[in-house]
Every structure is written in structure tokens, then in C-alpha cells.
Coordinates of C-alpha atoms in Angstrom, one line a residue:
Chain Q
M15 CA 63.7 114.9 97.9
D16 CA 67.6 114.7 98.4
K17 CA 68.9 117.1 100.8
I18 CA 71.9 118.7 98.9
I19 CA 74.3 120.9 100.6
K20 CA 76.2 123.5 98.1
T21 CA 79.5 123.0 100.0
A22 CA 82.4 125.5 99.5
L23 CA 86.1 124.6 100.4
I24 CA 88.4 127.8 100.4
Q25 CA 92.0 126.6 100.0
M26 CA 94.4 129.7 100.3
P27 CA 98.0 130.5 100.9
I28 CA 98.1 132.4 104.1
S29 CA 100.6 135.6 104.1
S30 CA 101.8 137.2 107.4
D31 CA 99.7 140.2 106.8
I32 CA 96.7 139.3 108.9
E33 CA 94.5 142.0 107.7
Q34 CA 95.1 140.9 103.9
N35 CA 94.3 137.1 104.7
K36 CA 90.9 138.3 106.1
R37 CA 90.2 140.6 103.3
E38 CA 91.3 137.8 100.8
L39 CA 89.2 135.1 102.7
S40 CA 86.3 137.7 102.7
K41 CA 86.7 138.1 98.7
Q42 CA 86.6 134.1 98.3
I43 CA 83.6 133.9 100.6
E44 CA 81.7 136.3 98.3
Q45 CA 83.0 134.2 95.4
A46 CA 81.7 131.0 96.8
A47 CA 78.2 132.6 97.8
K48 CA 78.0 133.8 94.0
Q49 CA 78.2 130.3 93.3
S50 CA 75.2 129.7 95.6
A51 CA 77.3 128.0 98.4
Q52 CA 75.3 127.2 101.6
L53 CA 78.2 125.9 103.8
I54 CA 81.8 127.4 103.4
V55 CA 84.7 125.8 105.2
L56 CA 88.1 127.5 105.7
S57 CA 91.2 125.9 106.5
E58 CA 92.7 125.8 110.0
L59 CA 93.8 128.9 111.8
H60 CA 93.2 130.9 108.5
N61 CA 93.8 134.4 109.8
T62 CA 97.8 133.8 110.4
P63 CA 100.7 132.0 109.2
Y64 CA 101.0 128.6 111.0
F65 CA 102.9 130.2 114.1
C66 CA 103.4 126.9 115.5
Q67 CA 106.5 126.1 113.6
T68 CA 108.4 127.7 116.6
E69 CA 107.9 128.0 120.2
D70 CA 107.4 131.8 120.9
V71 CA 105.4 133.2 123.8
R72 CA 105.0 136.5 121.6
N73 CA 102.7 134.4 119.5
F74 CA 99.9 134.2 122.0
D75 CA 99.4 137.7 121.1
L76 CA 97.4 136.5 118.3
A77 CA 95.0 134.9 120.2
E78 CA 91.6 136.5 120.4
A79 CA 88.4 136.0 122.7
I80 CA 85.6 134.3 121.3
P81 CA 83.3 136.2 120.9
G82 CA 85.7 138.9 119.5
P83 CA 86.9 141.0 116.6
S84 CA 87.3 138.1 114.5
T85 CA 84.1 136.3 115.4
A86 CA 82.4 139.8 114.7
Y87 CA 84.4 140.0 111.0
Y88 CA 82.8 136.4 110.1
S89 CA 79.5 136.8 111.7
A90 CA 78.9 139.7 109.6
L91 CA 80.1 137.7 106.4
A92 CA 77.7 134.8 107.4
A93 CA 74.9 137.0 107.6
K94 CA 75.6 139.1 104.7
Y95 CA 75.8 136.0 102.4
K96 CA 73.4 134.0 104.3
V97 CA 75.7 130.8 104.7
V98 CA 76.7 128.6 107.4
L99 CA 80.5 129.5 107.7
I100 CA 83.1 127.3 109.4
T101 CA 86.0 129.3 110.7
S102 CA 89.0 128.3 112.8
L103 CA 90.4 130.6 115.5
F104 CA 93.2 130.9 118.1
E105 CA 91.3 131.3 121.2
R106 CA 92.1 133.2 124.1
R107 CA 90.0 132.0 126.9
A108 CA 92.1 133.2 129.9
P109 CA 95.7 134.6 130.5
G110 CA 97.8 131.3 129.9
L111 CA 94.8 129.2 128.4
Y112 CA 94.5 129.1 124.7
H113 CA 92.8 126.9 122.3
N114 CA 92.6 125.9 118.7
T115 CA 89.0 126.4 118.1
A116 CA 86.8 126.3 115.1
V117 CA 83.7 128.6 115.1
V118 CA 80.6 128.0 113.3
F119 CA 78.3 130.9 112.1
D120 CA 74.8 130.4 111.0
T121 CA 73.1 132.1 108.2
D122 CA 71.9 134.8 110.5
G123 CA 75.4 135.5 111.4
S124 CA 74.8 133.9 115.1
I125 CA 77.4 131.7 116.6
A126 CA 75.9 128.2 116.2
G127 CA 78.6 126.7 118.4
K128 CA 82.3 126.0 118.6
Y129 CA 84.5 123.2 118.7
R130 CA 87.9 123.0 120.6
K131 CA 90.6 120.8 118.9
M132 CA 90.6 117.6 121.2
H133 CA 93.9 115.8 119.8
I134 CA 96.7 118.1 120.0
P135 CA 99.9 117.1 118.0
D136 CA 103.6 117.9 118.7
D137 CA 106.2 117.2 116.2
P138 CA 108.9 119.0 114.8
A139 CA 107.6 122.4 113.2
Y140 CA 104.3 121.5 114.6
Y141 CA 104.6 122.5 118.3
E142 CA 101.2 122.6 119.1
K143 CA 101.2 121.3 122.6
F144 CA 102.9 124.6 123.4
Y145 CA 100.1 126.7 122.3
F146 CA 97.1 124.9 122.7
T147 CA 95.4 123.3 125.8
P148 CA 93.4 120.3 124.6
G149 CA 89.9 120.9 123.8
D150 CA 87.1 120.3 126.9
L151 CA 84.0 120.4 124.9
G152 CA 83.9 117.0 123.7
F153 CA 83.0 115.2 120.3
T154 CA 79.7 117.4 120.0
P155 CA 78.2 118.2 116.8
I156 CA 77.0 121.5 116.1
N157 CA 73.2 122.3 115.1
T158 CA 72.9 124.8 112.4
S159 CA 70.1 125.6 109.9
L160 CA 71.6 123.1 107.5
G161 CA 72.0 120.1 109.9
K162 CA 74.1 118.8 112.6
I163 CA 78.0 119.2 111.9
G164 CA 80.6 117.0 113.1
L165 CA 83.3 119.5 113.2
L166 CA 87.0 118.3 114.2
V167 CA 90.2 119.9 113.6
C168 CA 93.5 118.7 111.7
W169 CA 95.2 116.0 113.9
D170 CA 91.6 114.8 115.0
Q171 CA 91.6 113.4 111.4
W172 CA 93.8 110.6 112.2
Y173 CA 91.6 109.3 115.2
P174 CA 88.7 107.0 114.2
E175 CA 87.3 107.6 117.7
A176 CA 86.9 111.3 117.1
A177 CA 84.8 110.4 113.9
R178 CA 82.9 107.7 115.5
L179 CA 82.0 109.7 118.3
M180 CA 80.3 112.4 116.1
A181 CA 78.5 110.1 114.2
L182 CA 77.3 108.4 117.3
A183 CA 76.2 111.8 118.4
G184 CA 74.3 112.3 115.2
A185 CA 76.3 114.2 113.1
E186 CA 75.3 114.3 109.5
I187 CA 78.3 115.4 107.8
L188 CA 82.3 115.4 109.1
I189 CA 84.3 118.5 108.3
Y190 CA 88.0 119.1 109.1
P191 CA 89.7 122.4 108.7
T192 CA 93.2 121.5 108.6
A193 CA 96.9 122.7 108.3
I194 CA 99.3 119.9 106.9
G195 CA 102.4 119.9 104.5
W196 CA 105.7 118.4 103.5
E197 CA 109.1 118.8 105.2
S198 CA 111.5 119.5 102.4
T199 CA 113.8 116.7 103.1
D200 CA 111.4 113.9 102.9
T201 CA 112.0 111.8 99.6
E202 CA 109.0 112.1 97.1
D203 CA 108.0 108.6 97.7
E204 CA 107.6 109.2 101.4
K205 CA 105.7 112.6 100.6
R206 CA 103.2 110.6 98.6
R207 CA 102.7 108.1 101.3
Q208 CA 102.1 110.8 103.7
Q209 CA 99.4 112.4 101.6
D210 CA 97.7 109.2 100.8
A211 CA 97.7 108.0 104.3
W212 CA 95.9 111.5 105.0
V213 CA 93.3 111.2 102.5
T214 CA 93.0 107.5 103.0
V215 CA 92.2 107.5 106.6
Q216 CA 89.5 110.3 106.3
R217 CA 87.9 108.3 103.7
G218 CA 88.0 105.4 106.0
H219 CA 86.1 107.4 108.5
A220 CA 83.5 108.2 105.7
V221 CA 83.2 104.5 105.1
A222 CA 83.0 103.6 108.6
N223 CA 80.4 106.0 109.6
G224 CA 78.4 106.4 106.4
L225 CA 78.9 110.1 106.4
P226 CA 80.5 112.5 103.9
V227 CA 83.8 114.2 105.0
V228 CA 84.9 117.6 103.9
T229 CA 88.6 118.6 104.4
V230 CA 89.9 122.0 103.8
N231 CA 93.7 122.3 103.9
R232 CA 96.0 125.4 103.6
V233 CA 98.4 125.6 100.8
G234 CA 101.6 127.0 99.8
H235 CA 105.2 127.3 101.8
E236 CA 105.7 129.2 104.9
P237 CA 109.2 129.6 105.9
D238 CA 110.1 128.5 109.5
P239 CA 111.1 131.8 111.3
S240 CA 113.7 130.0 113.5
G241 CA 115.5 128.9 110.4
A242 CA 115.7 125.2 112.2
T243 CA 114.0 123.8 109.0
N244 CA 113.1 124.8 105.4
G245 CA 109.6 125.5 106.4
I246 CA 106.5 123.8 105.6
A247 CA 105.1 123.3 102.1
F248 CA 101.4 123.0 102.9
W249 CA 99.9 120.4 100.3
G250 CA 96.6 121.8 99.5
H251 CA 94.7 118.7 98.3
S252 CA 91.5 119.7 100.1
F253 CA 88.9 117.3 99.3
V254 CA 85.1 116.1 99.6
A255 CA 84.5 112.2 99.8
G256 CA 81.0 110.7 100.1
P257 CA 79.6 108.3 102.4
Q258 CA 81.2 105.4 100.7
G259 CA 84.5 106.9 100.9
E260 CA 84.1 108.0 97.2
L261 CA 86.0 111.0 96.3
L262 CA 83.7 113.8 95.1
F263 CA 86.4 116.6 94.6
V264 CA 90.0 117.0 95.2
A265 CA 91.7 120.2 94.9
S266 CA 95.1 121.2 93.5
D267 CA 98.3 120.4 95.7
S268 CA 99.8 124.0 95.3
E269 CA 97.4 126.4 94.1
A270 CA 94.9 128.4 95.6
Q271 CA 91.3 127.2 94.7
T272 CA 87.5 128.0 95.8
A273 CA 85.3 125.1 94.6
V274 CA 81.6 124.6 95.3
V275 CA 80.8 120.9 95.6
D276 CA 77.3 119.4 96.0
V277 CA 77.1 117.1 99.0
N278 CA 74.0 114.8 99.1
I279 CA 73.2 114.4 102.8
S280 CA 70.4 112.0 102.0
R281 CA 72.8 109.5 100.5
S282 CA 73.9 108.7 103.9
E283 CA 71.0 106.9 105.0
N284 CA 70.7 104.7 101.7
V285 CA 74.3 103.6 102.5
R286 CA 73.8 103.1 106.0
R287 CA 70.9 100.7 105.0
W288 CA 73.1 98.7 102.7
W289 CA 76.0 98.7 105.1
P290 CA 74.4 98.7 108.5
F291 CA 77.7 98.8 110.6
L292 CA 75.9 100.8 113.4
R293 CA 73.6 97.8 114.0
D294 CA 76.5 95.3 114.7
R295 CA 78.8 97.3 116.8
R296 CA 80.3 94.9 119.9
I297 CA 79.5 97.7 122.5
D298 CA 79.7 94.9 125.1
D299 CA 83.3 94.1 124.1
Y300 CA 84.6 97.8 123.1
H301 CA 85.6 98.9 127.0
N302 CA 89.3 98.6 126.2
I303 CA 89.2 101.6 123.8
I304 CA 89.2 103.9 126.7
K305 CA 92.4 102.5 127.9
R306 CA 95.9 104.1 126.9
F307 CA 97.2 100.7 126.2
N308 CA 95.9 97.4 127.0
D309 CA 99.1 95.9 128.9
Chain P
M11 CA 118.1 94.3 111.9
D12 CA 114.5 94.5 110.4
K13 CA 112.0 92.0 111.3
I14 CA 110.5 90.7 107.8
I15 CA 107.9 88.2 107.6
K16 CA 107.3 86.2 104.4
T17 CA 103.5 86.4 104.2
A18 CA 101.7 84.2 101.6
L19 CA 98.0 85.1 100.6
I20 CA 96.1 82.0 99.1
Q21 CA 93.2 83.3 97.1
M22 CA 91.4 80.7 95.6
P23 CA 87.8 79.9 94.0
I24 CA 86.0 77.3 96.2
S25 CA 84.4 74.4 94.9
S26 CA 81.3 72.4 96.2
D27 CA 83.8 69.4 97.0
I28 CA 85.2 69.8 100.3
E29 CA 88.0 67.5 100.0
Q30 CA 89.0 68.6 96.6
N31 CA 89.2 72.2 98.2
K32 CA 91.4 71.1 101.2
R33 CA 93.8 69.3 98.7
E34 CA 94.0 72.3 96.7
L35 CA 94.8 74.2 99.8
S36 CA 97.4 71.9 100.8
K37 CA 99.2 72.3 97.2
Q38 CA 99.0 76.1 97.4
I39 CA 100.4 75.9 101.0
E40 CA 103.1 73.5 99.9
Q41 CA 103.7 76.3 96.8
A42 CA 104.0 78.8 99.3
A43 CA 106.2 77.0 101.6
K44 CA 108.5 76.3 98.5
Q45 CA 108.8 80.3 98.2
S46 CA 109.9 80.6 101.9
A47 CA 106.6 81.8 103.0
Q48 CA 106.7 82.1 107.0
L49 CA 103.1 82.9 107.6
I50 CA 100.4 81.7 105.3
V51 CA 96.9 83.3 105.3
L52 CA 93.8 81.5 103.9
S53 CA 90.5 83.2 103.1
E54 CA 87.3 82.7 105.3
L55 CA 85.5 79.6 105.7
H56 CA 88.0 78.1 102.9
N57 CA 86.9 74.5 103.3
T58 CA 83.2 75.0 102.0
P59 CA 81.1 77.2 99.4
Y60 CA 79.9 80.4 101.3
F61 CA 76.8 78.6 102.5
C62 CA 75.3 81.7 103.9
Q63 CA 74.0 82.6 100.9
T64 CA 70.8 80.8 102.2
E65 CA 69.3 79.8 105.6
D66 CA 69.2 76.1 105.6
V67 CA 69.5 73.9 108.7
R68 CA 71.3 71.0 107.0
N69 CA 74.6 73.5 106.7
F70 CA 75.1 73.0 110.2
D71 CA 76.4 69.8 109.3
L72 CA 79.4 71.4 107.8
A73 CA 80.5 72.7 111.4
E74 CA 83.0 70.9 113.1
A75 CA 84.4 70.8 116.5
I76 CA 87.9 72.6 117.4
P77 CA 89.9 70.4 117.7
G78 CA 88.5 68.2 115.1
P79 CA 89.4 66.9 111.7
S80 CA 90.2 70.0 110.0
T81 CA 92.5 71.5 112.7
A82 CA 94.1 67.9 112.6
Y83 CA 94.6 68.5 108.6
Y84 CA 96.0 72.0 109.0
S85 CA 98.0 71.3 111.9
A86 CA 99.7 68.6 110.0
L87 CA 100.5 71.0 107.0
A88 CA 101.8 73.8 109.3
A89 CA 104.2 71.2 111.2
K90 CA 105.2 69.9 107.7
Y91 CA 106.2 73.1 105.9
K92 CA 107.3 74.9 109.4
V93 CA 104.9 77.8 109.1
V94 CA 102.4 79.9 110.8
L95 CA 99.2 79.1 109.2
I96 CA 95.7 81.0 109.7
T97 CA 92.8 79.1 108.9
S98 CA 89.3 79.8 108.9
L99 CA 86.7 77.4 110.3
F100 CA 82.9 76.8 111.0
E101 CA 82.9 75.9 114.5
R102 CA 80.4 73.3 116.3
R103 CA 80.8 74.4 120.0
A104 CA 77.7 72.7 121.1
P105 CA 74.4 71.6 119.4
G106 CA 72.8 74.7 118.5
L107 CA 75.8 77.0 119.2
Y108 CA 78.2 77.4 116.3
H109 CA 80.9 80.2 115.6
N110 CA 83.0 81.7 112.4
T111 CA 86.2 80.8 114.0
A112 CA 89.7 81.4 112.7
V113 CA 92.2 79.1 114.1
V114 CA 96.2 79.9 114.1
F115 CA 98.7 77.1 113.8
D116 CA 102.2 77.7 115.0
T117 CA 105.3 76.1 113.1
D118 CA 105.1 72.9 115.2
G119 CA 101.4 72.3 114.2
S120 CA 100.1 73.4 117.9
I121 CA 97.2 75.4 117.8
A122 CA 98.4 78.8 118.7
G123 CA 95.0 80.2 119.5
K124 CA 91.6 80.9 117.8
Y125 CA 89.7 84.1 117.1
R126 CA 85.7 83.8 117.1
K127 CA 84.4 86.6 114.7
M128 CA 82.7 89.3 116.8
H129 CA 80.8 91.6 114.3
I130 CA 78.3 89.1 112.4
P131 CA 76.6 90.7 109.3
D132 CA 73.2 90.1 107.8
D133 CA 72.4 91.2 104.5
P134 CA 70.5 89.4 101.5
A135 CA 72.8 86.5 100.4
Y136 CA 75.1 87.0 103.8
Y137 CA 72.7 85.5 106.3
E138 CA 75.3 85.1 108.9
K139 CA 73.3 85.9 111.9
F140 CA 71.6 82.6 111.3
Y141 CA 74.6 80.9 111.5
F142 CA 77.3 82.3 113.6
T143 CA 77.0 83.2 117.4
P144 CA 78.9 86.5 117.9
G145 CA 82.1 85.6 119.3
D146 CA 83.0 85.6 123.0
L147 CA 86.7 85.6 123.1
G148 CA 87.2 89.4 122.6
F149 CA 89.7 91.1 120.7
T150 CA 92.8 89.4 121.7
P151 CA 95.9 88.9 119.7
I152 CA 97.3 85.5 119.2
N153 CA 100.7 84.9 120.4
T154 CA 102.8 83.0 117.8
S155 CA 106.7 82.5 116.9
L156 CA 106.5 85.2 114.5
G157 CA 104.7 87.8 116.8
K158 CA 101.3 88.8 117.9
I159 CA 98.8 88.5 115.5
G160 CA 95.8 90.6 115.3
L161 CA 93.5 88.2 113.8
L162 CA 89.9 89.6 112.7
V163 CA 87.4 88.1 110.3
C164 CA 85.8 89.7 107.3
W165 CA 82.8 92.0 108.8
D166 CA 85.2 93.1 111.5
Q167 CA 87.2 94.8 108.8
W168 CA 84.6 97.6 108.6
Y169 CA 85.0 98.3 112.5
P170 CA 87.7 101.0 113.5
E171 CA 87.2 99.6 117.0
A172 CA 88.3 96.1 116.3
A173 CA 91.4 97.4 114.7
R174 CA 92.2 99.7 117.3
L175 CA 91.5 97.6 120.0
M176 CA 93.9 94.5 118.5
A177 CA 96.7 97.5 118.4
L178 CA 96.3 98.4 122.1
A179 CA 96.4 94.8 123.1
G180 CA 99.8 94.7 121.2
A181 CA 99.2 93.3 118.0
E182 CA 102.2 93.5 115.4
I183 CA 99.9 92.9 112.3
L184 CA 96.4 92.9 111.3
I185 CA 94.9 89.8 109.3
Y186 CA 91.6 89.5 107.8
P187 CA 90.8 86.1 106.2
T188 CA 87.4 87.4 104.3
A189 CA 84.5 86.3 101.9
I190 CA 83.1 89.3 100.2
G191 CA 81.8 90.0 96.5
W192 CA 79.5 91.6 94.2
E193 CA 75.9 91.0 93.3
S194 CA 75.2 90.8 89.6
T195 CA 72.6 93.7 89.5
D196 CA 74.6 96.5 90.9
T197 CA 75.9 99.0 88.2
E198 CA 79.8 99.2 87.6
D199 CA 80.0 102.3 89.4
E200 CA 78.5 100.8 92.4
K201 CA 80.8 97.9 92.3
R202 CA 84.0 99.9 92.2
R203 CA 82.7 102.0 95.1
Q204 CA 82.0 99.1 97.0
Q205 CA 85.5 97.5 96.4
D206 CA 87.3 100.8 96.8
A207 CA 85.4 101.5 100.2
W208 CA 86.6 98.0 101.5
V209 CA 90.0 98.6 100.6
T210 CA 90.1 102.2 101.9
V211 CA 88.7 101.5 105.4
Q212 CA 91.3 98.8 105.8
R213 CA 94.0 101.0 104.6
G214 CA 92.6 103.3 107.4
H215 CA 93.3 100.7 110.0
A216 CA 96.9 100.4 108.9
V217 CA 97.1 104.2 109.1
A218 CA 95.5 104.8 112.1
N219 CA 97.1 102.0 113.9
G220 CA 100.7 102.1 112.4
L221 CA 100.5 98.5 111.6
P222 CA 100.6 96.3 108.4
V223 CA 97.3 95.0 107.2
V224 CA 96.9 91.4 105.3
T225 CA 93.7 90.8 103.8
V226 CA 92.6 87.6 102.0
N227 CA 89.5 87.1 100.1
R228 CA 88.2 84.4 98.1
V229 CA 87.6 84.7 94.2
G230 CA 85.3 83.4 91.6
H231 CA 81.3 83.2 91.3
E232 CA 79.1 80.7 93.5
P233 CA 75.6 80.5 92.7
D234 CA 72.8 80.9 95.2
P235 CA 71.2 77.5 95.9
S236 CA 67.8 79.1 96.3
G237 CA 67.9 81.0 93.1
A238 CA 66.6 84.2 94.8
T239 CA 69.8 86.0 93.6
N240 CA 72.1 85.3 90.9
G241 CA 74.9 84.3 93.5
I242 CA 78.1 86.3 94.5
A243 CA 80.8 87.1 92.4
F244 CA 83.8 87.1 95.2
W245 CA 86.0 90.0 94.0
G246 CA 89.5 88.5 95.1
H247 CA 91.5 91.6 95.4
S248 CA 93.5 90.5 98.2
F249 CA 95.9 92.8 99.5
V250 CA 98.8 93.6 101.7
A251 CA 99.1 97.2 103.2
G252 CA 102.0 98.7 105.0
P253 CA 101.8 100.8 108.5
Q254 CA 101.3 104.1 106.4
G255 CA 98.5 102.2 104.7
E256 CA 100.7 102.1 101.4
L257 CA 99.6 99.0 99.2
L258 CA 102.5 96.6 99.0
F259 CA 100.6 94.0 97.1
V260 CA 97.3 93.8 95.3
A261 CA 95.7 90.2 93.8
S262 CA 93.4 89.8 90.8
D263 CA 89.9 90.5 90.9
S264 CA 89.1 87.1 89.3
E265 CA 91.9 84.7 89.1
A266 CA 93.3 82.5 91.7
Q267 CA 96.5 83.5 93.0
T268 CA 99.3 82.5 95.7
A269 CA 101.7 85.3 96.6
V270 CA 104.4 85.8 98.9
V271 CA 104.9 89.4 100.0
D272 CA 107.7 90.7 102.6
V273 CA 106.2 92.5 105.3
N274 CA 108.4 94.5 107.4
I275 CA 107.1 94.6 110.9
S276 CA 110.0 96.8 112.2
R277 CA 108.8 99.5 109.9
S278 CA 105.8 100.1 112.2
E279 CA 107.8 101.3 115.2
N280 CA 109.5 104.0 112.8
V281 CA 106.2 105.1 111.3
R282 CA 104.5 105.4 114.9
R283 CA 107.5 107.4 116.0
W284 CA 106.6 109.9 113.1
W285 CA 103.0 109.8 113.5
P286 CA 102.6 109.2 117.5
F287 CA 98.9 108.8 117.5
L288 CA 98.8 106.7 120.5
R289 CA 100.5 109.2 122.5
D290 CA 97.4 111.9 121.9
R291 CA 94.3 109.7 122.3
R292 CA 91.8 111.6 124.3
I293 CA 90.8 108.6 126.6
D294 CA 89.2 110.6 129.0
D295 CA 86.5 111.6 126.6
Y296 CA 85.9 108.4 124.5
H297 CA 83.4 106.8 126.9
N298 CA 80.5 107.4 124.6
I299 CA 82.0 104.8 122.2
I300 CA 80.6 102.1 124.4
K301 CA 77.1 103.4 123.7
R302 CA 75.0 102.1 120.9
F303 CA 74.1 105.7 120.0
N304 CA 74.5 108.9 122.0
D305 CA 70.8 110.0 121.9

């Protein structure tokens, strides 16, 4: 019998009121659970505005220990609704040592595992290298009662290596909480190319690894506190792709949306039988991948 | 000033008459040159029908030494039209040792380099493991007067590792001669998913590496000599994608087509400045990629 996971994507605009964001997330989690969701995925750093638009030491006050108050909050929700819940938190590991950390709760509210974002971007308005120490937990899937979850975060989505390493370690599904959007001065054509590239590269991970991909983005405009830019228009467009890269669901580019999508985990094995890419990898000649550049 | 390469894709049905195929290719090369093509790409194993539909030792008679009669033929065409020409030949290296080898000719007709297909498929009607010894020249771009060409062949296109290794070795463009098609018993939905997956994973390589991708497929139906299947309907759909994965050209799914497309090589550096993926690779934690499976 096919193993189907009812997977909820919660795409939300995030306000500057942290408690209000958490309450709204709680409401949406309840909604998803009422629709029989078994796995619920939130977007990246969902508790707070995307504070990385500027470099400001006061923003480190937003970080919390793991476990800490936020894990207690989401643990209770996972247990209450008996769901596997994927959250994304700003982790305070030690004074001066912070991570962008996704935490997975199992259906009993326990922490199934965490993933510290490995690839850290740094672009105008995405000053993440200032805030986040690169992850040191590696590309390790998280065991849950629903299966092995290959959890990655945002910038990781541009790296085929990350998806492949999760697949090689036995992940049954790839999940990307993310926060990505448009800058107002880009042309419409350029905006389209960016969003298409973002969808395409992740669908490519699904194809190359014969795994479903679930990506949840935030949505809506957030101003730049420094006034240096016009802020970020987070482009929503959360989506689910099957193991042939086929799109199973795509959310709105501009609206809040909570959707529950059937993800058939068993299909991956059939797809991998037809397209046995893992069989033919030339591991005898991949060693240069661990070089910065082969010059 | 931007560096533009006028790139020709020759998408053709291949008959059982080898001399006729070569004459037709010569005509199409002439057509492309008349349209100012500087780089001309042929499809995989373009001299002959796709003989891998069955396992038959007599087909080894189709193989040739490199250099040999076919390289002499294509060398003369490259020199005559002063083009860089990408060919794909069945190489006889020694008795009992054969490769699926792409050969690049420079504008003076000299052999700029060759690439022996590294990833070898084996599926019903694609019995390539019987014919082709896996390549032993690695993932090495070929230097030409037009730039460094990351030449890969067909099944390689499903492997992000191959594209990445070419990019890390300085390739300025990725080129895939290919021969892929539909089996008649698949549903229309399944056919669509297969072709979409094939385009998507390669556009993903363009995105992940900030490089243009040129893929040339054969087109038209070829019967299965064994009668075991209804043969292969090669799906054409040759295409060019830019360094954000944006589609610049897509050929017909069913018709012969010779097209010349402007490929702006300089755009890659701009795209890589906006999306500096190479900067943030976690080479300290990619070592498991050279494992078969991480169990």
C-alpha cells in the first residue's frame, strides 16, 4: 500500500509583533490539523520579521536557546495536534555564536532533531553571514515517525550537493523552509527569471534524487529598517514537487495560504527503478567536488 | 563588450543509411554556417540509428578509431566552414573496448579534444552498458578558440555532479548531445513528466552553476530490430538555457530543425555576481558525495 503523507504548507506574511506571529501560526497549524495534516511545514525564521535586511547587533536579542521558549511553544502544538512539525528558529548557542536552525518536533512533542543551515548567503538585504554561523551538524536527515526527513534551509536550495547528500543519507523527502523575495528595482522579466530559477533548481533536486520536495516561503512586503532599499517583497509561491520534479501544488505569489497536499512517498521507489541514477554515479571520479575550484 | 557565441543545434531524424546521414549532417552544417554559426552541436551518435535498442555483437562493427574516417570527415567540415563542431561517435579503442565519445573540432579542423561518456545507462531499449565502457577521461572541459566547453553526453545530464565538476574546472558552457525518447505504452501524462523532468534537471544545472546549457537530441521514430518493443520515439525538444536556467530556444518535439541561437557567455559572470553560489559551497562537508550510499 502506498505511503501518503498529508503535508501542510503554511505560507504567511510575518509582522513585527512576534507574539502575534506565533498566535497566527498556532491558528494555521490548527487549521491544517483539522484538514488531517500529518506533517506541517513553516517558513524560515517564522517568528520574526526577516531581520537580516540590516546588520544590527540588537537583533541578536531575537535569538533563543534550543530547547527554549519557542521550542516549548511549538512542542506543545505538535503534541496537541499529533503532527510532525517543521519550525525554523534563530538559535543562541553561546554568546556570540548564533545559528539559523530548523527544529523538527515529532507527534509526541519531542524534538526529533535539528538542522543548522549549512550554506549562508550574504547579498544586499540578506546579510546572513553577519548573524548566522555556518551549521556544523552536516547534511543529516532527521528520523521521525513519518520517515527520514532531509531538512535544508533557504540558500541550501541552490546547492545540488546538499540535496544529494541528504538523499545518500537516506532522506525520503526534501523540505526547505525559506525566505526569498524580490527587490523593487528589478524588471518584471528579471523577477520572473529569479522565481523560475528558484523553482527549477529545486525541481531539479527532486528529479536528480527521485524524491519529493516541499518548499515553504514567507509572503508579503517587509520594509528595510535602514531605508537603504525599498525592502523585500517575499514572493510566496510555496510548492510541492513529486520525485519526477512534477509540480503537485503551487501557492500564490502574494497571499497567505495554508494548504494540505498528499505526498506519496512510495512513488519514489518506482521512479528510482525507472531512472536508476544512484546506480550509475561515477564516485571514482567525483573527488574534485570537494575542491573550492579546480584550477 | 559581450561575448556572444552563435550556436547551431542540428536536430535530425537518423536513418539506417549511414552515408546518407553524414551527407544530410553536412548539408545542415553548411546551412548553419550560412547563418553565421560559430559553434555547431550534433546529437548523440548521429551517424547511425540508435543501435543500443538491442544487444547485438555485430553492432560493434559500427565503431571506429579516433582519429579515423569519421573524424576526417567532420574535421574537413569544421575547417571548411571555420566552425567549432561538436560530434558524437562510437569509438573503437581496442578490440573489445569501445566508448561513447564526443569529439570537438576547432575552426582549423584540428581535434580540440574528446570526452568519453562517463555515466552509462542501461534500461530496456537503452542497453548501453553492453556497448560502452565508462569513460576514463574524467570531467575535463575542452579548450577551443571559442572558450572552454563542458561537454557531457546524454545520461550525464541527470547528474548534478557532472555539471558541477565541469563548472569547477572552468567550463564556460555546458553542452549535451543526447538521444532520448518515449516508449509507446507510456501514458501522455507520463510522457510529459519525463520530458519536463529532462528539461528541468538540465535547466537546474544552468542555475546551480551560472552557465548556459545547450542540448541537442535526435528526433523521430526508430523501430526496435528485435521487435521486443515498439521502438523509440525520440522526442526532439533540443533547447538552449541561459545561466539563470531561462529558456532561450526550444525545438519541435517531432520535426527536424536546424537553429542558430545567440548564447551570451559574458552574462554568466554577472549572474554569478548576483548569485554567488560558488563562494558559499561547504566543501568541508561534501566528502560523502564520493560514497555510493551513506549507510
